[in-house]
Amino acid sequence: MSATLGLAIDIGGTFTDVVVYDPAQGRYTAHKELTTPDDPARGVVAGVRHLFEREGLAYADVGRVVHATTLFTNALIERRGARTGLITTEGFRDTLEIGHERKYELYDLHLPLPRPLVRRALRAEAIERLAPDGTVEIALDPRSVRKAAERLVAQGVCSIAIVFLHAYANPAHEREAARIIAEAHPAIPLSLSSEVSSQIREFERSSTTVANAYVKPLAERYLGRLSADLAALGLAAPLFMMLSNGGLTHLDEAKRVPVQLLESGPAAGALSAAFFGERSGAPDLLAFDMGGTTAKLAMVQDGQPQVVHRFEASRERRFTTGSGLPLTISTVELIEIGAGGGSIAAFDALGLLKVGPRSAGSVPGPACYARGGTEPTVTDGNLLLGYLDAGTFAGGTMRLDTGAAERAVDGLARAADLDRDAAASGIHAVVNETMAAAARVHIAEQGHDPRDFALLVTGGGGPLHGCELARRLGINRVICPPGAGVASALGLLLAPARVDRVSTVAQRIDRLDWDAFEGQFQALEAEARSVIAATLGPDARVTVTRAADMRFVGQGYELITTLPPGPFDAAVAPAIRAAFEAGYERIFARRPPAAIVEVINIRVSVTGAGDDGVLRPDMPAVAAGSAETGRRPARFGGQWMDTPVLDRRRLAAGSAIAGPAIIEETMSTLLVPPGAEAIVDASGNIVITLGALIAGAVETVKETA
């Protein structure tokens, strides 16, 4: 291999995926290591060492390392972040609890509300006040800042968020307060709202800044430790972090604003899906990534994952908007479902079988892992249904215990008065319908019909469950890329560096000072370019996209509108208005007859590519000989069938496969059901057409209706 190897590390809830990619040869190799939740860096180092020793690779040949992790998201969900304090404007101590003053379920009298990350006793006030335009109404009192910080430090806080009223319009008070606190308490990490979320709306800005402060000490410790451990192995290459928006950033920026990393892993999966979908002529697809703990579904249109600028973490009710902590970060639009290989099957209070969201994770893991787990999981059911090979699971890095899986599923079967086969089939069917139900809601909320998309499946479980999920959604075409089991990690190596910046303007378009307006855009672009330069170097090729949050005067919420390229002056006003009105009509099918438009926030997105450009992995080399390696019984539709087992590495482009079939590769297993037809296209993707299966599903729905 060449001296420009790319190393990708993706930490999931169950497995840590490690991929080494050689862009010169278009070849990659991978390893799955069980995640070590008590110390994630330990699992990373073990996985990297195992892969490099197995393949005879040299650490010195690695040119860059790209990393994604669920560590910070889990810290928010499980409330395992730092003891955090908040210093805010006098009188605004309770913003985190007041929120929007509305209930996400209007008639629920016992509604559980999201718990603030900072309890009231750790919220302090400083004497200061800014007007909405940023002018000073009450000067900052330095003594009140010192007193607030001393009280919080005395209570044991390890991180402090500073959120002053209207700081998006004028950051001077926040910066002065930070200087005062840093002088007295230099070891305390600080998060300023004017740096983390410089935009209007106090609750969202406060929530985002507090979340950043909550995970910042964890990020500094973990990223510092990981960087040192990788260097100790001999990896001198720079370490980049994946952002939730599908871009990369350097380590110092990741430590400064770690809230941007919350959805890094799923974002990489969406990028990977877009790349592989394009190779099969499918620019519009649903990216379905099913791992050991969760399943993710993202929408890709015109070859690009959708990016939104608002995200809710730690929802009290998984699919209910408003039940979580609002965060104003840029992130790939997706839905996460508590359904993975480790999801536990059990009966609820009504005696109904449920699968997930509770998971066995990596410790102890599914019963068949033989690591102490005793409850039945999706992986246990799939093993007993004949879909998995106990000896080759996860690339042969671990052998599954069929007897342990049988004992776990037998307990469930006895409780339901079923036989073992029916119980295992029930687990498989319920988890599929759980994912399908969530996907239907998410796709409908985006205003789309799932039948207009192809389904691209990745992750260890995606290829196993993808065809059945597609059938339930009415999707006819399923695409499984090579290396599907580690596609998210591979997506890390496909990502460009990207920086999103936002600033509040809050001006009617007919009253804009166009010179000042253009100056604000240029200031954001300069800031973003500096981060790109620090990530890729000063010679990186850069692309800039401008957008704005716009609305008709009198409306309460905005529509994000892509704007023409700058520079801007009064002559471009009609084009800006036309872009907004076109987007408005597309969503609402009409517009007010004569309304004034205003710009609330402006946004820039700067992406950059290094000298090597975007990586283009080729399909793995095809070995000679028959692809069929054996046959085994597998259960489809309540019947056991003698099913051929194929080695994906031996399937040449143009190979056609009729279902049922089990197609195995190192990190995943693809299930082709009876009645489906699959073909290996020129890109190496396996494209499955469900055909009659979809027609049968439609007829079943009609009969039921």
PDB file of C-alpha atoms in Angstrom, residues 336-542:
ATOM      1  CA  GLU A 336     -32.740   7.048  15.206  1.00  0.00           C
ATOM      2  CA  ILE A 337     -34.687   3.983  16.270  1.00  0.00           C
ATOM      3  CA  GLY A 338     -33.917   1.867  19.319  1.00  0.00           C
ATOM      4  CA  ALA A 339     -33.620  -1.274  17.221  1.00  0.00           C
ATOM      5  CA  GLY A 340     -30.329  -3.062  16.633  1.00  0.00           C
ATOM      6  CA  GLY A 341     -28.726  -6.456  16.870  1.00  0.00           C
ATOM      7  CA  GLY A 342     -28.533  -6.128  20.640  1.00  0.00           C
ATOM      8  CA  SER A 343     -32.133  -4.966  21.133  1.00  0.00           C
ATOM      9  CA  ILE A 344     -33.837  -7.075  23.794  1.00  0.00           C
ATOM     10  CA  ALA A 345     -37.154  -8.827  23.155  1.00  0.00           C
ATOM     11  CA  ALA A 346     -39.651  -8.936  26.033  1.00  0.00           C
ATOM     12  CA  PHE A 347     -43.362  -8.766  26.752  1.00  0.00           C
ATOM     13  CA  ASP A 348     -44.844  -5.477  27.958  1.00  0.00           C
ATOM     14  CA  ALA A 349     -47.531  -4.940  30.608  1.00  0.00           C
ATOM     15  CA  LEU A 350     -50.242  -5.795  28.057  1.00  0.00           C
ATOM     16  CA  GLY A 351     -48.560  -9.050  27.078  1.00  0.00           C
ATOM     17  CA  LEU A 352     -47.412  -7.731  23.693  1.00  0.00           C
ATOM     18  CA  LEU A 353     -43.998  -8.593  22.319  1.00  0.00           C
ATOM     19  CA  LYS A 354     -41.698  -5.564  22.096  1.00  0.00           C
ATOM     20  CA  VAL A 355     -38.155  -5.419  20.753  1.00  0.00           C
ATOM     21  CA  GLY A 356     -35.994  -2.519  21.984  1.00  0.00           C
ATOM     22  CA  PRO A 357     -35.212   0.212  22.760  1.00  0.00           C
ATOM     23  CA  ARG A 358     -33.471  -1.519  25.690  1.00  0.00           C
ATOM     24  CA  SER A 359     -30.254  -3.066  24.388  1.00  0.00           C
ATOM     25  CA  ALA A 360     -27.685  -5.580  25.574  1.00  0.00           C
ATOM     26  CA  GLY A 361     -25.006  -3.387  23.943  1.00  0.00           C
ATOM     27  CA  SER A 362     -21.488  -4.772  23.944  1.00  0.00           C
ATOM     28  CA  VAL A 363     -21.485  -5.545  27.666  1.00  0.00           C
ATOM     29  CA  PRO A 364     -22.797  -8.150  28.199  1.00  0.00           C
ATOM     30  CA  GLY A 365     -24.073  -8.264  24.617  1.00  0.00           C
ATOM     31  CA  PRO A 366     -26.581 -10.718  23.108  1.00  0.00           C
ATOM     32  CA  ALA A 367     -26.748 -14.139  24.745  1.00  0.00           C
ATOM     33  CA  CYS A 368     -24.984 -15.740  21.757  1.00  0.00           C
ATOM     34  CA  TYR A 369     -21.889 -13.591  22.433  1.00  0.00           C
ATOM     35  CA  ALA A 370     -21.303 -15.783  25.513  1.00  0.00           C
ATOM     36  CA  ARG A 371     -20.269 -12.766  27.583  1.00  0.00           C
ATOM     37  CA  GLY A 372     -22.891 -13.094  30.288  1.00  0.00           C
ATOM     38  CA  GLY A 373     -26.040 -11.984  28.464  1.00  0.00           C
ATOM     39  CA  THR A 374     -29.153 -14.083  29.105  1.00  0.00           C
ATOM     40  CA  GLU A 375     -32.000 -12.093  27.539  1.00  0.00           C
ATOM     41  CA  PRO A 376     -33.129 -12.814  23.960  1.00  0.00           C
ATOM     42  CA  THR A 377     -32.034 -10.259  21.347  1.00  0.00           C
ATOM     43  CA  VAL A 378     -32.391  -9.670  17.620  1.00  0.00           C
ATOM     44  CA  THR A 379     -28.987 -11.266  16.955  1.00  0.00           C
ATOM     45  CA  ASP A 380     -30.002 -14.375  18.906  1.00  0.00           C
ATOM     46  CA  GLY A 381     -33.163 -14.660  16.821  1.00  0.00           C
ATOM     47  CA  ASN A 382     -31.295 -14.174  13.532  1.00  0.00           C
ATOM     48  CA  LEU A 383     -28.795 -16.879  14.482  1.00  0.00           C
ATOM     49  CA  LEU A 384     -31.553 -19.389  15.258  1.00  0.00           C
ATOM     50  CA  LEU A 385     -33.380 -18.549  12.011  1.00  0.00           C
ATOM     51  CA  GLY A 386     -30.301 -19.608  10.056  1.00  0.00           C
ATOM     52  CA  TYR A 387     -29.406 -16.136   8.805  1.00  0.00           C
ATOM     53  CA  LEU A 388     -26.009 -15.962  10.546  1.00  0.00           C
ATOM     54  CA  ASP A 389     -23.009 -18.287  10.585  1.00  0.00           C
ATOM     55  CA  ALA A 390     -21.797 -18.821  14.143  1.00  0.00           C
ATOM     56  CA  GLY A 391     -18.198 -19.255  13.000  1.00  0.00           C
ATOM     57  CA  THR A 392     -17.780 -16.260  10.677  1.00  0.00           C
ATOM     58  CA  PHE A 393     -19.682 -13.548  12.565  1.00  0.00           C
ATOM     59  CA  ALA A 394     -17.963 -10.103  12.571  1.00  0.00           C
ATOM     60  CA  GLY A 395     -15.285 -11.362  10.237  1.00  0.00           C
ATOM     61  CA  GLY A 396     -14.556 -14.375  12.420  1.00  0.00           C
ATOM     62  CA  THR A 397     -13.339 -12.224  15.312  1.00  0.00           C
ATOM     63  CA  MET A 398     -15.826 -13.932  17.633  1.00  0.00           C
ATOM     64  CA  ARG A 399     -17.696 -17.236  17.579  1.00  0.00           C
ATOM     65  CA  LEU A 400     -21.389 -17.190  18.417  1.00  0.00           C
ATOM     66  CA  ASP A 401     -22.816 -19.626  20.984  1.00  0.00           C
ATOM     67  CA  THR A 402     -25.915 -21.215  19.447  1.00  0.00           C
ATOM     68  CA  GLY A 403     -26.795 -23.008  22.685  1.00  0.00           C
ATOM     69  CA  ALA A 404     -26.866 -19.738  24.643  1.00  0.00           C
ATOM     70  CA  ALA A 405     -29.133 -18.199  22.001  1.00  0.00           C
ATOM     71  CA  GLU A 406     -31.477 -21.183  22.215  1.00  0.00           C
ATOM     72  CA  ARG A 407     -31.739 -20.905  25.993  1.00  0.00           C
ATOM     73  CA  ALA A 408     -32.486 -17.194  25.804  1.00  0.00           C
ATOM     74  CA  VAL A 409     -35.167 -17.531  23.116  1.00  0.00           C
ATOM     75  CA  ASP A 410     -36.676 -20.608  24.799  1.00  0.00           C
ATOM     76  CA  GLY A 411     -37.456 -18.472  27.845  1.00  0.00           C
ATOM     77  CA  LEU A 412     -39.389 -16.049  25.654  1.00  0.00           C
ATOM     78  CA  ALA A 413     -41.114 -18.920  23.852  1.00  0.00           C
ATOM     79  CA  ARG A 414     -42.318 -20.489  27.116  1.00  0.00           C
ATOM     80  CA  ALA A 415     -43.764 -17.192  28.293  1.00  0.00           C
ATOM     81  CA  ALA A 416     -45.775 -16.918  25.060  1.00  0.00           C
ATOM     82  CA  ASP A 417     -46.578 -20.628  24.747  1.00  0.00           C
ATOM     83  CA  LEU A 418     -44.756 -20.788  21.405  1.00  0.00           C
ATOM     84  CA  ASP A 419     -42.111 -23.038  19.977  1.00  0.00           C
ATOM     85  CA  ARG A 420     -38.547 -21.782  19.542  1.00  0.00           C
ATOM     86  CA  ASP A 421     -38.852 -21.199  15.784  1.00  0.00           C
ATOM     87  CA  ALA A 422     -42.002 -19.124  16.143  1.00  0.00           C
ATOM     88  CA  ALA A 423     -40.464 -17.043  18.936  1.00  0.00           C
ATOM     89  CA  ALA A 424     -37.345 -16.311  16.870  1.00  0.00           C
ATOM     90  CA  SER A 425     -39.499 -15.404  13.862  1.00  0.00           C
ATOM     91  CA  GLY A 426     -41.564 -13.152  16.120  1.00  0.00           C
ATOM     92  CA  ILE A 427     -38.466 -11.236  17.239  1.00  0.00           C
ATOM     93  CA  HIS A 428     -37.423 -10.740  13.623  1.00  0.00           C
ATOM     94  CA  ALA A 429     -40.894  -9.606  12.514  1.00  0.00           C
ATOM     95  CA  VAL A 430     -41.485  -7.223  15.431  1.00  0.00           C
ATOM     96  CA  VAL A 431     -38.160  -5.426  15.081  1.00  0.00           C
ATOM     97  CA  ASN A 432     -38.807  -5.035  11.349  1.00  0.00           C
ATOM     98  CA  GLU A 433     -42.240  -3.519  11.952  1.00  0.00           C
ATOM     99  CA  THR A 434     -40.861  -1.261  14.701  1.00  0.00           C
ATOM    100  CA  MET A 435     -38.373   0.165  12.231  1.00  0.00           C
ATOM    101  CA  ALA A 436     -40.921   0.377   9.418  1.00  0.00           C
ATOM    102  CA  ALA A 437     -43.448   2.232  11.589  1.00  0.00           C
ATOM    103  CA  ALA A 438     -40.874   4.815  12.644  1.00  0.00           C
ATOM    104  CA  ALA A 439     -39.663   5.190   9.057  1.00  0.00           C
ATOM    105  CA  ARG A 440     -43.210   5.769   7.750  1.00  0.00           C
ATOM    106  CA  VAL A 441     -43.757   8.631  10.199  1.00  0.00           C
ATOM    107  CA  HIS A 442     -40.389  10.240   9.492  1.00  0.00           C
ATOM    108  CA  ILE A 443     -40.772  10.067   5.707  1.00  0.00           C
ATOM    109  CA  ALA A 444     -44.347  11.401   5.851  1.00  0.00           C
ATOM    110  CA  GLU A 445     -43.222  14.303   8.048  1.00  0.00           C
ATOM    111  CA  GLN A 446     -40.784  15.255   5.269  1.00  0.00           C
ATOM    112  CA  GLY A 447     -43.659  15.267   2.774  1.00  0.00           C
ATOM    113  CA  HIS A 448     -42.494  12.235   0.800  1.00  0.00           C
ATOM    114  CA  ASP A 449     -43.692   8.782  -0.219  1.00  0.00           C
ATOM    115  CA  PRO A 450     -41.211   5.966   0.552  1.00  0.00           C
ATOM    116  CA  ARG A 451     -42.055   4.296  -2.753  1.00  0.00           C
ATOM    117  CA  ASP A 452     -40.264   7.135  -4.553  1.00  0.00           C
ATOM    118  CA  PHE A 453     -36.921   6.051  -3.104  1.00  0.00           C
ATOM    119  CA  ALA A 454     -34.500   3.153  -3.194  1.00  0.00           C
ATOM    120  CA  LEU A 455     -33.358   1.715   0.142  1.00  0.00           C
ATOM    121  CA  LEU A 456     -29.589   1.507   0.655  1.00  0.00           C
ATOM    122  CA  VAL A 457     -28.642  -0.791   3.537  1.00  0.00           C
ATOM    123  CA  THR A 458     -25.520  -0.602   5.683  1.00  0.00           C
ATOM    124  CA  GLY A 459     -24.336  -1.607   9.138  1.00  0.00           C
ATOM    125  CA  GLY A 460     -24.019  -5.084  10.544  1.00  0.00           C
ATOM    126  CA  GLY A 461     -27.814  -5.538  10.585  1.00  0.00           C
ATOM    127  CA  GLY A 462     -28.972  -3.420   7.642  1.00  0.00           C
ATOM    128  CA  PRO A 463     -28.391  -6.069   4.946  1.00  0.00           C
ATOM    129  CA  LEU A 464     -30.109  -8.698   7.120  1.00  0.00           C
ATOM    130  CA  HIS A 465     -33.288  -6.689   7.623  1.00  0.00           C
ATOM    131  CA  GLY A 466     -33.288  -4.365   4.612  1.00  0.00           C
ATOM    132  CA  CYS A 467     -35.415  -6.364   2.180  1.00  0.00           C
ATOM    133  CA  GLU A 468     -38.132  -6.990   4.742  1.00  0.00           C
ATOM    134  CA  LEU A 469     -38.114  -3.330   5.774  1.00  0.00           C
ATOM    135  CA  ALA A 470     -38.390  -2.315   2.106  1.00  0.00           C
ATOM    136  CA  ARG A 471     -41.293  -4.706   1.582  1.00  0.00           C
ATOM    137  CA  ARG A 472     -43.176  -3.201   4.520  1.00  0.00           C
ATOM    138  CA  LEU A 473     -42.560   0.320   3.163  1.00  0.00           C
ATOM    139  CA  GLY A 474     -43.544  -0.568  -0.394  1.00  0.00           C
ATOM    140  CA  ILE A 475     -40.024   0.038  -1.746  1.00  0.00           C
ATOM    141  CA  ASN A 476     -39.095  -2.101  -4.728  1.00  0.00           C
ATOM    142  CA  ARG A 477     -35.317  -1.546  -4.963  1.00  0.00           C
ATOM    143  CA  VAL A 478     -32.732  -2.358  -2.290  1.00  0.00           C
ATOM    144  CA  ILE A 479     -29.014  -1.574  -2.695  1.00  0.00           C
ATOM    145  CA  CYS A 480     -26.292  -3.207  -0.617  1.00  0.00           C
ATOM    146  CA  PRO A 481     -22.791  -1.733  -1.133  1.00  0.00           C
ATOM    147  CA  PRO A 482     -19.538  -3.650  -0.663  1.00  0.00           C
ATOM    148  CA  GLY A 483     -18.247  -3.394   2.887  1.00  0.00           C
ATOM    149  CA  ALA A 484     -21.764  -2.609   4.108  1.00  0.00           C
ATOM    150  CA  GLY A 485     -20.909  -3.612   7.673  1.00  0.00           C
ATOM    151  CA  VAL A 486     -18.341  -0.811   7.970  1.00  0.00           C
ATOM    152  CA  ALA A 487     -19.871   1.686   5.535  1.00  0.00           C
ATOM    153  CA  SER A 488     -20.185   4.419   8.168  1.00  0.00           C
ATOM    154  CA  ALA A 489     -16.472   4.188   8.906  1.00  0.00           C
ATOM    155  CA  LEU A 490     -15.732   4.271   5.180  1.00  0.00           C
ATOM    156  CA  GLY A 491     -17.966   7.340   4.952  1.00  0.00           C
ATOM    157  CA  LEU A 492     -15.588   9.135   7.300  1.00  0.00           C
ATOM    158  CA  LEU A 493     -12.932   8.940   4.584  1.00  0.00           C
ATOM    159  CA  LEU A 494     -15.345  10.307   1.986  1.00  0.00           C
ATOM    160  CA  ALA A 495     -16.213  13.433   3.973  1.00  0.00           C
ATOM    161  CA  PRO A 496     -14.891  16.877   3.059  1.00  0.00           C
ATOM    162  CA  ALA A 497     -13.898  19.405   5.673  1.00  0.00           C
ATOM    163  CA  ARG A 498     -16.945  21.564   6.372  1.00  0.00           C
ATOM    164  CA  VAL A 499     -17.702  24.530   8.599  1.00  0.00           C
ATOM    165  CA  ASP A 500     -21.140  26.080   9.147  1.00  0.00           C
ATOM    166  CA  ARG A 501     -21.482  29.531  10.668  1.00  0.00           C
ATOM    167  CA  VAL A 502     -24.588  31.579  11.518  1.00  0.00           C
ATOM    168  CA  SER A 503     -25.290  35.118  12.673  1.00  0.00           C
ATOM    169  CA  THR A 504     -28.498  37.012  13.463  1.00  0.00           C
ATOM    170  CA  VAL A 505     -29.469  40.006  11.295  1.00  0.00           C
ATOM    171  CA  ALA A 506     -33.215  40.498  11.981  1.00  0.00           C
ATOM    172  CA  GLN A 507     -33.850  43.085   9.247  1.00  0.00           C
ATOM    173  CA  ARG A 508     -36.558  43.643   6.646  1.00  0.00           C
ATOM    174  CA  ILE A 509     -35.136  43.078   3.193  1.00  0.00           C
ATOM    175  CA  ASP A 510     -36.353  46.498   2.013  1.00  0.00           C
ATOM    176  CA  ARG A 511     -34.407  48.195   4.824  1.00  0.00           C
ATOM    177  CA  LEU A 512     -31.129  46.357   4.579  1.00  0.00           C
ATOM    178  CA  ASP A 513     -27.837  48.192   4.615  1.00  0.00           C
ATOM    179  CA  TRP A 514     -26.367  46.150   1.776  1.00  0.00           C
ATOM    180  CA  ASP A 515     -22.752  47.042   2.517  1.00  0.00           C
ATOM    181  CA  ALA A 516     -23.172  45.935   6.137  1.00  0.00           C
ATOM    182  CA  PHE A 517     -25.106  42.842   4.978  1.00  0.00           C
ATOM    183  CA  GLU A 518     -22.293  41.797   2.640  1.00  0.00           C
ATOM    184  CA  GLY A 519     -19.754  42.558   5.381  1.00  0.00           C
ATOM    185  CA  GLN A 520     -21.508  40.181   7.788  1.00  0.00           C
ATOM    186  CA  PHE A 521     -21.390  37.383   5.225  1.00  0.00           C
ATOM    187  CA  GLN A 522     -17.721  38.024   4.550  1.00  0.00           C
ATOM    188  CA  ALA A 523     -16.914  37.971   8.279  1.00  0.00           C
ATOM    189  CA  LEU A 524     -18.606  34.570   8.667  1.00  0.00           C
ATOM    190  CA  GLU A 525     -16.827  33.228   5.592  1.00  0.00           C
ATOM    191  CA  ALA A 526     -13.445  34.436   6.855  1.00  0.00           C
ATOM    192  CA  GLU A 527     -14.001  32.702  10.188  1.00  0.00           C
ATOM    193  CA  ALA A 528     -15.053  29.473   8.465  1.00  0.00           C
ATOM    194  CA  ARG A 529     -12.140  29.602   6.018  1.00  0.00           C
ATOM    195  CA  SER A 530      -9.696  29.900   8.910  1.00  0.00           C
ATOM    196  CA  VAL A 531     -10.990  26.618  10.367  1.00  0.00           C
ATOM    197  CA  ILE A 532     -10.754  24.924   6.954  1.00  0.00           C
ATOM    198  CA  ALA A 533      -7.180  26.176   6.574  1.00  0.00           C
ATOM    199  CA  ALA A 534      -6.276  24.856  10.028  1.00  0.00           C
ATOM    200  CA  THR A 535      -7.812  21.491   9.042  1.00  0.00           C
ATOM    201  CA  LEU A 536      -6.535  20.966   5.495  1.00  0.00           C
ATOM    202  CA  GLY A 537      -3.870  23.618   5.058  1.00  0.00           C
ATOM    203  CA  PRO A 538      -3.900  27.023   3.339  1.00  0.00           C
ATOM    204  CA  ASP A 539      -4.027  25.551  -0.190  1.00  0.00           C
ATOM    205  CA  ALA A 540      -7.294  23.638   0.280  1.00  0.00           C
ATOM    206  CA  ARG A 541      -9.898  24.074  -2.456  1.00  0.00           C
ATOM    207  CA  VAL A 542     -12.885  25.828  -0.909  1.00  0.00           C
TER     208      VAL A 542
END
